[in-house]
Tab-separated table of C-alpha atoms and ligand atoms in Angstrom:
chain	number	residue	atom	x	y	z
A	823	UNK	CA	-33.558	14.051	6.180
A	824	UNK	CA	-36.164	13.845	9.319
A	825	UNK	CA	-35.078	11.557	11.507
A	826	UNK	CA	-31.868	10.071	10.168
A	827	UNK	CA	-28.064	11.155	11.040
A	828	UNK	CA	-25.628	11.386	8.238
A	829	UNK	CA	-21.947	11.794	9.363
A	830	UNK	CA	-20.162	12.535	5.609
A	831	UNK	CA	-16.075	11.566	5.652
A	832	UNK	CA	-15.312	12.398	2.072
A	833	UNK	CA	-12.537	14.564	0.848
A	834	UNK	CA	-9.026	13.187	1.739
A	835	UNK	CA	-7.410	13.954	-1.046
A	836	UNK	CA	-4.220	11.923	-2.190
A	837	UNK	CA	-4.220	10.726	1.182
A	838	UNK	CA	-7.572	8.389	1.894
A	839	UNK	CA	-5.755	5.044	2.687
A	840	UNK	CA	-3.527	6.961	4.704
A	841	UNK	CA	-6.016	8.612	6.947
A	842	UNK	CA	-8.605	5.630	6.511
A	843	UNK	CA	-8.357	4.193	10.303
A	844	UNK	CA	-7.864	7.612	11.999
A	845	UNK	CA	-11.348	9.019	9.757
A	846	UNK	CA	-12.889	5.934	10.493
A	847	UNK	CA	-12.023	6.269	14.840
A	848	UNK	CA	-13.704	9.696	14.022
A	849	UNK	CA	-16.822	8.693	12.710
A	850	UNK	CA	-17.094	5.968	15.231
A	851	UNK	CA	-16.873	8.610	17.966
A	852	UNK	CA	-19.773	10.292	16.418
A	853	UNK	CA	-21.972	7.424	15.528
A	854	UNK	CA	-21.323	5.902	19.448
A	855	UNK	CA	-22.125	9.144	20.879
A	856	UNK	CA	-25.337	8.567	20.413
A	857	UNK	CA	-25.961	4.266	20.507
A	858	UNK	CA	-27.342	2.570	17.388
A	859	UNK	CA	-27.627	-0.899	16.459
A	860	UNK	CA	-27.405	-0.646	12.671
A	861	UNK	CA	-25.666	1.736	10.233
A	862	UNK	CA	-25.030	2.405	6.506
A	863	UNK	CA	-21.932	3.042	4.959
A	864	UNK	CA	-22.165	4.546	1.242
A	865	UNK	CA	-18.955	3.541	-0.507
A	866	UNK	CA	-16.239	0.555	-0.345
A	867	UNK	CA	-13.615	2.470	-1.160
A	868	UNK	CA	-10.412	3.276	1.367
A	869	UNK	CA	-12.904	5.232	3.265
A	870	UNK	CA	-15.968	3.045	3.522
A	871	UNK	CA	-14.592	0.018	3.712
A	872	UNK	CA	-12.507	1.187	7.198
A	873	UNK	CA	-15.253	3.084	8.340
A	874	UNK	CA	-17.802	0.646	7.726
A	875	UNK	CA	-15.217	-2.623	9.450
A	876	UNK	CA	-14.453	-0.247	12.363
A	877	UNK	CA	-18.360	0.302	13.563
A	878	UNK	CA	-18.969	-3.432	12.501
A	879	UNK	CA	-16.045	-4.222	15.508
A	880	UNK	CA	-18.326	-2.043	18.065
A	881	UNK	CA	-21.052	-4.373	17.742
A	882	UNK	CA	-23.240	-2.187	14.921
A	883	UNK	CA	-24.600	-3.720	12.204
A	884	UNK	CA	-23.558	-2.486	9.070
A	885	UNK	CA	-24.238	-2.513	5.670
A	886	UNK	CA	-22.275	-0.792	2.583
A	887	UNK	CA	-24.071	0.515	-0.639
A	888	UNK	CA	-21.555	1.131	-3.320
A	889	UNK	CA	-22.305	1.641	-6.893
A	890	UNK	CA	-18.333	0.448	-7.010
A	891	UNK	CA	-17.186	-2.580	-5.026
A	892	UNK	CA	-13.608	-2.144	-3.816
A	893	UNK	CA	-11.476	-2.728	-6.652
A	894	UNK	CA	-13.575	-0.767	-9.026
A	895	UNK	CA	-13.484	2.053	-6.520
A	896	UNK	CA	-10.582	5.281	-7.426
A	897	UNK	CA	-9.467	3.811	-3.958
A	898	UNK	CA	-7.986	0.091	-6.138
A	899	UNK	CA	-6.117	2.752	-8.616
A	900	UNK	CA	-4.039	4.545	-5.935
A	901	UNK	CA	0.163	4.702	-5.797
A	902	UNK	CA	-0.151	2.654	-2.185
A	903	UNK	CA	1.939	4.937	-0.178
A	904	UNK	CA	2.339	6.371	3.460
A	905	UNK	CA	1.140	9.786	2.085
A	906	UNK	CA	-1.307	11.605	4.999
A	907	UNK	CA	-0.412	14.815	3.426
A	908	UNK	CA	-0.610	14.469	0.239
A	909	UNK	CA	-2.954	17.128	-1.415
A	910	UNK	CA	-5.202	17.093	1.638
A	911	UNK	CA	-6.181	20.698	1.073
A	912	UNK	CA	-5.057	24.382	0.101
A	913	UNK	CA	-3.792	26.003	3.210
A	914	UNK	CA	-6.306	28.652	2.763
A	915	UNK	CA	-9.117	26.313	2.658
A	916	UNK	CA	-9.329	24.752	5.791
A	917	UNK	CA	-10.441	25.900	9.603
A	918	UNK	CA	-8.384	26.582	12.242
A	919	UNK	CA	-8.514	22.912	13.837
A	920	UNK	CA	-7.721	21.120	10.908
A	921	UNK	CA	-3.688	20.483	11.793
A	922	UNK	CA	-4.829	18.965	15.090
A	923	UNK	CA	-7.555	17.127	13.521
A	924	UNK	CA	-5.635	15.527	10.872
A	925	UNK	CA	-2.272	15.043	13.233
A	926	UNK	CA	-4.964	12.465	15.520
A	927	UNK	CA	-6.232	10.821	12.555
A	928	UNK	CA	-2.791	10.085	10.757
A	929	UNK	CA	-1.391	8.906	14.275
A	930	UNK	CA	-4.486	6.815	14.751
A	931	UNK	CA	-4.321	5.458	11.135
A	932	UNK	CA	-0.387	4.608	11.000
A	933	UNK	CA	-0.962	2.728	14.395
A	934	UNK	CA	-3.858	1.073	12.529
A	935	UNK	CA	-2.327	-0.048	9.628
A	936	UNK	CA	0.617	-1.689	11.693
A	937	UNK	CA	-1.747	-4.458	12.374
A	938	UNK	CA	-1.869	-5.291	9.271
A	939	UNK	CA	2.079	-5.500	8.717
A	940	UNK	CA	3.557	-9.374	8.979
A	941	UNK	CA	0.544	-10.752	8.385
A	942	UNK	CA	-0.311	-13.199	5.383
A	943	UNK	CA	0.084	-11.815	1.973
A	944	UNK	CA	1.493	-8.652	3.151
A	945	UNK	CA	-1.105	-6.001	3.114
A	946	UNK	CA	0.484	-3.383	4.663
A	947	UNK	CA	4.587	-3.895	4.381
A	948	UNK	CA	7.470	-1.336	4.728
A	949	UNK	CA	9.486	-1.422	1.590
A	950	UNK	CA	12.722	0.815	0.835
A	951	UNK	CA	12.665	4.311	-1.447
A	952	UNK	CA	15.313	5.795	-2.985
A	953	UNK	CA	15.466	9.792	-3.781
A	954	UNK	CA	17.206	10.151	-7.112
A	955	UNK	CA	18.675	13.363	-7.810
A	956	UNK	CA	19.054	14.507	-11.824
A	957	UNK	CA	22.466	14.434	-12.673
A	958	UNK	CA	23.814	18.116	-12.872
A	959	UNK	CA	24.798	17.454	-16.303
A	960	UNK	CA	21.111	15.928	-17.310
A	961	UNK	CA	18.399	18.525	-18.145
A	962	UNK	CA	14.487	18.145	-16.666
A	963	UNK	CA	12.390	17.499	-19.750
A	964	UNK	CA	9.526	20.171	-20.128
A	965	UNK	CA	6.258	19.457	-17.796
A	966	UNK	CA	4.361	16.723	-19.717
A	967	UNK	CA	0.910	18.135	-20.257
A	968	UNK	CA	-1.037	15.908	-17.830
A	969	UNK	CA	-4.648	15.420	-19.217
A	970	UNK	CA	-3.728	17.415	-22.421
A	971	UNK	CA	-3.687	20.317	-20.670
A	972	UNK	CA	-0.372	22.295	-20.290
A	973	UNK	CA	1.205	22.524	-16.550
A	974	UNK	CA	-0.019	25.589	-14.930
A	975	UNK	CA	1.103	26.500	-11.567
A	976	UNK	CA	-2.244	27.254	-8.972
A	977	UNK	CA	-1.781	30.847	-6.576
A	978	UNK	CA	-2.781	29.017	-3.376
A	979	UNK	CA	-0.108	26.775	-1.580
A	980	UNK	CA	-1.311	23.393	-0.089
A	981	UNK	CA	-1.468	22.319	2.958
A	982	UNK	CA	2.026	21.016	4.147
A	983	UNK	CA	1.359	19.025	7.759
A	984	UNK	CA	4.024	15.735	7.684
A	985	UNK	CA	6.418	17.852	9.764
A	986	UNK	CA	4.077	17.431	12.801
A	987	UNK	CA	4.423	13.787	12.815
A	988	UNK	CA	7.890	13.278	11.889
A	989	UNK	CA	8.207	10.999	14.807
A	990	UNK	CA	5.841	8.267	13.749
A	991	UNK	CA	7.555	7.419	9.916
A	992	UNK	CA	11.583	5.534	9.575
A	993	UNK	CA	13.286	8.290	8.912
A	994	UNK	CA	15.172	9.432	5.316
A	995	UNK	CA	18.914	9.348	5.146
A	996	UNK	CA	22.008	9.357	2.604
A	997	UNK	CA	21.997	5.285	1.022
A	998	UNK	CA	24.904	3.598	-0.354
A	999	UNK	CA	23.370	0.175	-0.380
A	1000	UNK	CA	21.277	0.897	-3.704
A	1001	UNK	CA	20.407	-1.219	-6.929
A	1002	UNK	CA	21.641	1.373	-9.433
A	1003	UNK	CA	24.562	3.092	-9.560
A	1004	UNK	CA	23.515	6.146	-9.557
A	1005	UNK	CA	26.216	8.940	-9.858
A	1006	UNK	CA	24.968	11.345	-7.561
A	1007	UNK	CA	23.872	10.884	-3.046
A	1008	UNK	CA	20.980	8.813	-3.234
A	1009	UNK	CA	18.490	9.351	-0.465
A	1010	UNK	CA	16.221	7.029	1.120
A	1011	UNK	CA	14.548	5.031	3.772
A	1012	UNK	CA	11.528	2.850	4.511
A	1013	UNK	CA	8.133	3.428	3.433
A	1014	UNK	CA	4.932	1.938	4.657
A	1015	UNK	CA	3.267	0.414	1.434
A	1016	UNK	CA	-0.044	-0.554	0.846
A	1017	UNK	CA	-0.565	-3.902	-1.083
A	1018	UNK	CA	-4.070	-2.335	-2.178
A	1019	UNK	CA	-5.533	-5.387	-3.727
A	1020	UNK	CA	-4.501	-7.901	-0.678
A	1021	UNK	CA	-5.276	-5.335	1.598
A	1022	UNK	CA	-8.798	-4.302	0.334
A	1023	UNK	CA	-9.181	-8.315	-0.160
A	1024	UNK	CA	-8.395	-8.042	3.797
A	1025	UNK	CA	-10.615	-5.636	4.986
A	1026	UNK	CA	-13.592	-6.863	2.838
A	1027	UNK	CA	-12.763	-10.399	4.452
A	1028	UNK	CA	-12.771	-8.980	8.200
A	1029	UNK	CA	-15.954	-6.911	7.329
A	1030	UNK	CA	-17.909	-10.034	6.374
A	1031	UNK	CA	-16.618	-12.460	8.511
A	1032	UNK	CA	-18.300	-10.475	11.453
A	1033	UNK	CA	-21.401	-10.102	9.679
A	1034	UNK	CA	-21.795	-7.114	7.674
A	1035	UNK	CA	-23.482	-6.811	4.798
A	1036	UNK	CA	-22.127	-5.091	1.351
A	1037	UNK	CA	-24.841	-4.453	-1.410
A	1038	UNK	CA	-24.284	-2.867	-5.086
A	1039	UNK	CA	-26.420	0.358	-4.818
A	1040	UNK	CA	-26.828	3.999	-6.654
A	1041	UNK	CA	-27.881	6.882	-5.561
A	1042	UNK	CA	-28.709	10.148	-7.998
A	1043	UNK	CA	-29.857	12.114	-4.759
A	1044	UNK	CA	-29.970	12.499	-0.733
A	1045	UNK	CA	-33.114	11.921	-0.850
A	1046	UNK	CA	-32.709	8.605	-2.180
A	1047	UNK	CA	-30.128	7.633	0.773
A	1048	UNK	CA	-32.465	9.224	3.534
A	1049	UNK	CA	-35.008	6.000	2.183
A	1050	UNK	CA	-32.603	3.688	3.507
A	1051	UNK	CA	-34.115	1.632	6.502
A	1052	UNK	CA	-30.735	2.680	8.787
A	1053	UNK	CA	-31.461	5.921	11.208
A	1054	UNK	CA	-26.949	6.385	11.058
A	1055	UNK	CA	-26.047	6.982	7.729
A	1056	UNK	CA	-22.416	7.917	6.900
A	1057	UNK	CA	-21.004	9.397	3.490
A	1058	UNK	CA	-18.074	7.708	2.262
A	1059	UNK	CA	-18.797	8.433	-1.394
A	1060	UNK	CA	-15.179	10.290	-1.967
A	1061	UNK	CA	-15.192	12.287	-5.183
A	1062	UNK	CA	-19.018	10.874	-5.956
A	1063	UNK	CA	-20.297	13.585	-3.359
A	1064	UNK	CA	-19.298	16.466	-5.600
A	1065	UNK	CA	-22.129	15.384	-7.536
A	1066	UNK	CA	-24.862	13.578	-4.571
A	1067	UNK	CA	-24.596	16.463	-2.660
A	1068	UNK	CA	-23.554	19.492	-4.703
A	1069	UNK	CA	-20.145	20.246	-2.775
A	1070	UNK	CA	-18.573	21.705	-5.211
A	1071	UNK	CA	-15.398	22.506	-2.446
A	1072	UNK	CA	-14.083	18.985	-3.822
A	1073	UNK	CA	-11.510	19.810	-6.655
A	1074	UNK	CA	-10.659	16.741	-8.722
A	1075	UNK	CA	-6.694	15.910	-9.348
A	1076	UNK	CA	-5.885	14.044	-12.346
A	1077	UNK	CA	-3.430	11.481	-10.850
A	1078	UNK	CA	-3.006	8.750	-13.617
A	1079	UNK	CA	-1.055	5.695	-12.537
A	1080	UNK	CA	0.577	2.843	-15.403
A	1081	UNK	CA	0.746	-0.612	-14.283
A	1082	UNK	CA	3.600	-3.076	-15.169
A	1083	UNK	CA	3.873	-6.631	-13.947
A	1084	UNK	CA	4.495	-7.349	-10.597
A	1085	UNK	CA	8.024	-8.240	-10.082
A	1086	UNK	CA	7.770	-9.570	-6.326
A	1087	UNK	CA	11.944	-10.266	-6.527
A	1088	UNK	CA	12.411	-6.702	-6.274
A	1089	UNK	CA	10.170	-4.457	-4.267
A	1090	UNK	CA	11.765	-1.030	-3.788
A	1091	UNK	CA	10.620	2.499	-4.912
A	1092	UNK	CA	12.644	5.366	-6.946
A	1093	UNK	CA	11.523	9.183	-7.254
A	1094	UNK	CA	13.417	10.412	-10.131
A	1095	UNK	CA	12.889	13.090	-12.692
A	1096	UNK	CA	9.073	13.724	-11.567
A	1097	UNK	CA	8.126	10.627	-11.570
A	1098	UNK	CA	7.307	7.918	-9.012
A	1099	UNK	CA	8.194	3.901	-9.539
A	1100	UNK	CA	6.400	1.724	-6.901
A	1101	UNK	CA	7.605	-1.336	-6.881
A	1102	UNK	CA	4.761	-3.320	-5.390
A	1103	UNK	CA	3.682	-7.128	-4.505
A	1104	UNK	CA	0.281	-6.333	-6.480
A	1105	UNK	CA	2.225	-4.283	-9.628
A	1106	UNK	CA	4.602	-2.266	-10.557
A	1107	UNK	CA	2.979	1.530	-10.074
A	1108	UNK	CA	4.199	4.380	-13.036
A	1109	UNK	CA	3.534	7.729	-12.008
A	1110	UNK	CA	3.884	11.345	-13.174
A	1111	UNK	CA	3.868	13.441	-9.982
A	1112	UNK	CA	4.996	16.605	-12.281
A	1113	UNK	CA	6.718	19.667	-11.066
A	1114	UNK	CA	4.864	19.793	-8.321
A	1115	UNK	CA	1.303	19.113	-6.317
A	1116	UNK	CA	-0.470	21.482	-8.882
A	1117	UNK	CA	-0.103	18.929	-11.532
A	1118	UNK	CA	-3.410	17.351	-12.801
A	1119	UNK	CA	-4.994	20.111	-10.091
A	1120	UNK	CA	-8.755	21.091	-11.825
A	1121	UNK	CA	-9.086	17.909	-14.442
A	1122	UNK	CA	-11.345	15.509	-14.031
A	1123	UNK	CA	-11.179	13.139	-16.745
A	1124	UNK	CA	-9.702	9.967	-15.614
A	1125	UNK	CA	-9.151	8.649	-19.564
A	1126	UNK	CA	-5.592	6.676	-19.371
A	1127	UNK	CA	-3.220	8.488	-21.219
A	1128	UNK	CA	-0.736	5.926	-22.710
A	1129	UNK	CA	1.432	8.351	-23.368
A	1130	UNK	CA	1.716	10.014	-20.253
A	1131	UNK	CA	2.606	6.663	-18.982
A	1132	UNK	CA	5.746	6.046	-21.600
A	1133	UNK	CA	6.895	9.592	-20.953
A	1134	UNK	CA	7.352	8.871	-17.429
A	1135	UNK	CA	9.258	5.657	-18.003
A	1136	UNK	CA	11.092	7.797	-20.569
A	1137	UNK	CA	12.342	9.782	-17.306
A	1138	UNK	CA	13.511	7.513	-15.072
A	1139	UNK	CA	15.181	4.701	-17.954
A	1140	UNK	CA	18.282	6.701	-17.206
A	1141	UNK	CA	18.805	4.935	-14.241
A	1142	UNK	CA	18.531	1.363	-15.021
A	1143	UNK	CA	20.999	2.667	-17.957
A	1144	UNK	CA	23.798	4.058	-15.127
A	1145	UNK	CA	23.794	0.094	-13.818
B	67	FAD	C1	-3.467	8.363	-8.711
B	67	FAD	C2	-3.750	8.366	-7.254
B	67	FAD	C3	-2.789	7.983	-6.356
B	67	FAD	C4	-3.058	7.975	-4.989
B	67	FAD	N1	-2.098	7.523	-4.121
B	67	FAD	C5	-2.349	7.491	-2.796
B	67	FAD	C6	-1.376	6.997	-1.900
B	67	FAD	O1	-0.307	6.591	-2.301
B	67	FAD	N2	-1.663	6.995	-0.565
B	67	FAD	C7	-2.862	7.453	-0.088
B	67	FAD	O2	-3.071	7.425	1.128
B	67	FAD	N3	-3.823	7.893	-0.927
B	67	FAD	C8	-3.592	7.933	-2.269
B	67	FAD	N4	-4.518	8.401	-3.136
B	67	FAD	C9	-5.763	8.932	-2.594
B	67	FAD	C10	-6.715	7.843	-2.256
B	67	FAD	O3	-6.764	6.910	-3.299
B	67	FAD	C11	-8.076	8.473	-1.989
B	67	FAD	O4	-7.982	9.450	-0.983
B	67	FAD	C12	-9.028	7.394	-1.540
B	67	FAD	O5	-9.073	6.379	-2.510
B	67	FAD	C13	-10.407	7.960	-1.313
B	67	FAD	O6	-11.180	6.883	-0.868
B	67	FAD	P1	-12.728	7.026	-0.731
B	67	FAD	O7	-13.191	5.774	-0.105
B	67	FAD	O8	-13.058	8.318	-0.055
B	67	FAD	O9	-13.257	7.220	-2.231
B	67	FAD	P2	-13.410	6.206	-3.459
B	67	FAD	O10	-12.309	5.223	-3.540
B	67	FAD	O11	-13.675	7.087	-4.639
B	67	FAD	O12	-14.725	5.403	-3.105
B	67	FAD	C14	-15.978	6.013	-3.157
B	67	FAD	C15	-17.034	4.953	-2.999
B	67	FAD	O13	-18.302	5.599	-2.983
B	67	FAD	C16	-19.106	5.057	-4.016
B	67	FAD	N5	-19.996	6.097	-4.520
B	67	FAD	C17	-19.663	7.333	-4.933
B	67	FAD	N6	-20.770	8.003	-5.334
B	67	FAD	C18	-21.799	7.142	-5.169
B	67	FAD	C19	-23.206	7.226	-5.422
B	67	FAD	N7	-23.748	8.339	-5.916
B	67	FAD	N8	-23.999	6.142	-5.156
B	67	FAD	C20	-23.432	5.005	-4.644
B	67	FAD	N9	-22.116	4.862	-4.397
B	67	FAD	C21	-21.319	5.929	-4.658
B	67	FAD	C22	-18.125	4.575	-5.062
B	67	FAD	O14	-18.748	3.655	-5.930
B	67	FAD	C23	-17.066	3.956	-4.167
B	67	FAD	O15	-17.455	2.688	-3.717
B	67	FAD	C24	-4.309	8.403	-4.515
B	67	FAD	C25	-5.287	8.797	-5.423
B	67	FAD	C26	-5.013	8.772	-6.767
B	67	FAD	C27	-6.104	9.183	-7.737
């Protein structure tokens, strides 16, 4: 690409809107290093759409190109947790500075998204999780075969890193004050909780109010981004640069998420039996985490599984049946 500068932040795994603002201070770093009015962001997902706000806030004009606008992106299907861990990487797959790297970007991130907590419509808000134990008398159901594929455990670990930033999350503790009643020591505590339709809405809103530009675009190859008029070019394409630029290092995760109705009158979540209940102001989030981060690991398909989704309820309807 003679001439141009591309600056790719794809790759974050079950963490993107975690990590958004700390990627998005890291690209900036990079893109100011070296002064340019004007810039183009490829994708309005978590990624692009923080990326592209933050260098539109330093005074460079910039435009996104997204074949998906934000809530068509994978970014508008994700649980909406505090998560900066979350599948980021196998341990053997990353270099030596990664820990350090990714400990600046969550701090910078959480600090980020605390802006955005009080404000209208509640973006970013902390709500409450509880940490359901099974009963001991209650067997685990078999691994539900996520994707139709049966569970099978991976030989690599991932990368564990939340212990290096304990400091900067409410901390977990026994709960008493719970809306079950559960028979066994419920754990819990706050979690910060991302409202991802009002707080996509947000960021698109900030992005345009100060002039930047967001156009419906597709590109098949890099050659085909290089022809954009910008000299800065960054790569916020997520899972889509498996396929623009051949990194096949990307492994998909089949995380499949059912949506019931919001119920606003009670915003709380429950891990229970492998699954996940979100509780949030934009919908209720279902989700089969499995046995553990290996589930889904290797499937691409992203065909809603109805099923999957009624087995998980199936797992946790236990506890609205101890109240
Ligand atoms: C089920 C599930 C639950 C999750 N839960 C959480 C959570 O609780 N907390 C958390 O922090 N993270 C979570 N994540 C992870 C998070 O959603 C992702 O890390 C994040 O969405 C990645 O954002 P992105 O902007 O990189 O990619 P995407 O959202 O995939 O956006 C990519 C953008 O690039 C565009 N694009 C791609 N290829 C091309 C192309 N060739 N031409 C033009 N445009 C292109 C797309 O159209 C889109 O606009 C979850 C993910 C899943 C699947």
């Amino acid at each position: 690409m003679s001439g141009k500068r591309i600056i790719h932040s794809y790759g974050h795994g079950g963490s993107g809107w975690s990590l958004a603002w700390g990627a998005a201070e890291d690209v900036a770093a990079l893109v100011l290093a070296e002064p340019t009015d004007s810039a183009a962001v490829i994708g309005a997902g978590a990624i692009g759409l923080s990326t592209a706000l933050r260098l539109q806030q330093a005074g460079i004009a910039t435009t996104i190109h997204a074949r998906e606008f934000p809530a068509e992106s994978r970014s508008a299907r994700a649980a909406g947790v505090w998560s900066p861990d979350s599948r980021i990487a196998l341990a053997d797959a990353v270099s030596p500075d990664f820990p350090a790297t990714w400990e600046r970007q969550a701090r910078q991130a959480y600090a980020a998204n605390l802006r955005y907590v009080g404000r209208a419509g509640h973006p970013i808000e902390f709500i409450q999780h509880y940490f359901i134990p099974r009963a001991a008398d209650t067997p685990l159901p078999a691994p539900y075969p996520v994707g139709g594929r049966p569970y099978r455990r991976g030989e690599a670990s991932f990368l564990h890193l939340n212990h290096q930033i304990r400091d900067v999350a409410p901390a977990w503790g026994p709960v008493t004050a719970i809306p079950f009643d559960a028979k066994v020591e419920v754990r819990g505590g706050l979690v910060m909780t991302f409202n991802v339709a009002e707080y996509s809405r947000q960021l698109m809103t900030d992005f345009l109010t100060m002039g930047g530009r967001l156009l419906r675009a597709s590109f098949d190859k890099p050659a085909e981004i290089a022809a954009l008029p910008s000299r800065v070019i960054i790569n916020c394409t997520g899972y889509g640069a498996r396929a623009l630029f051949g990194d096949e290092s990307l492994v998909p995760i089949r995380g499949q998420i059912g949506w019931l109705a919001p119920q606003t009158d009670r915003l709380y979540g429950v891990y229970h039996n492998e699954v996940t209940v979100i509780s949030r102001r934009d919908g209720v989030v279902v989700q089969y985490v499995g046995p553990d981060d290996y589930t889904g690991y290797g499937i691409e398909s992203e065909v809603p599984d109805r099923n999957e989704t009624i087995a998980a309820l199936a797992r946790v309807a236990p506890l609205m049946e101890w109240s």
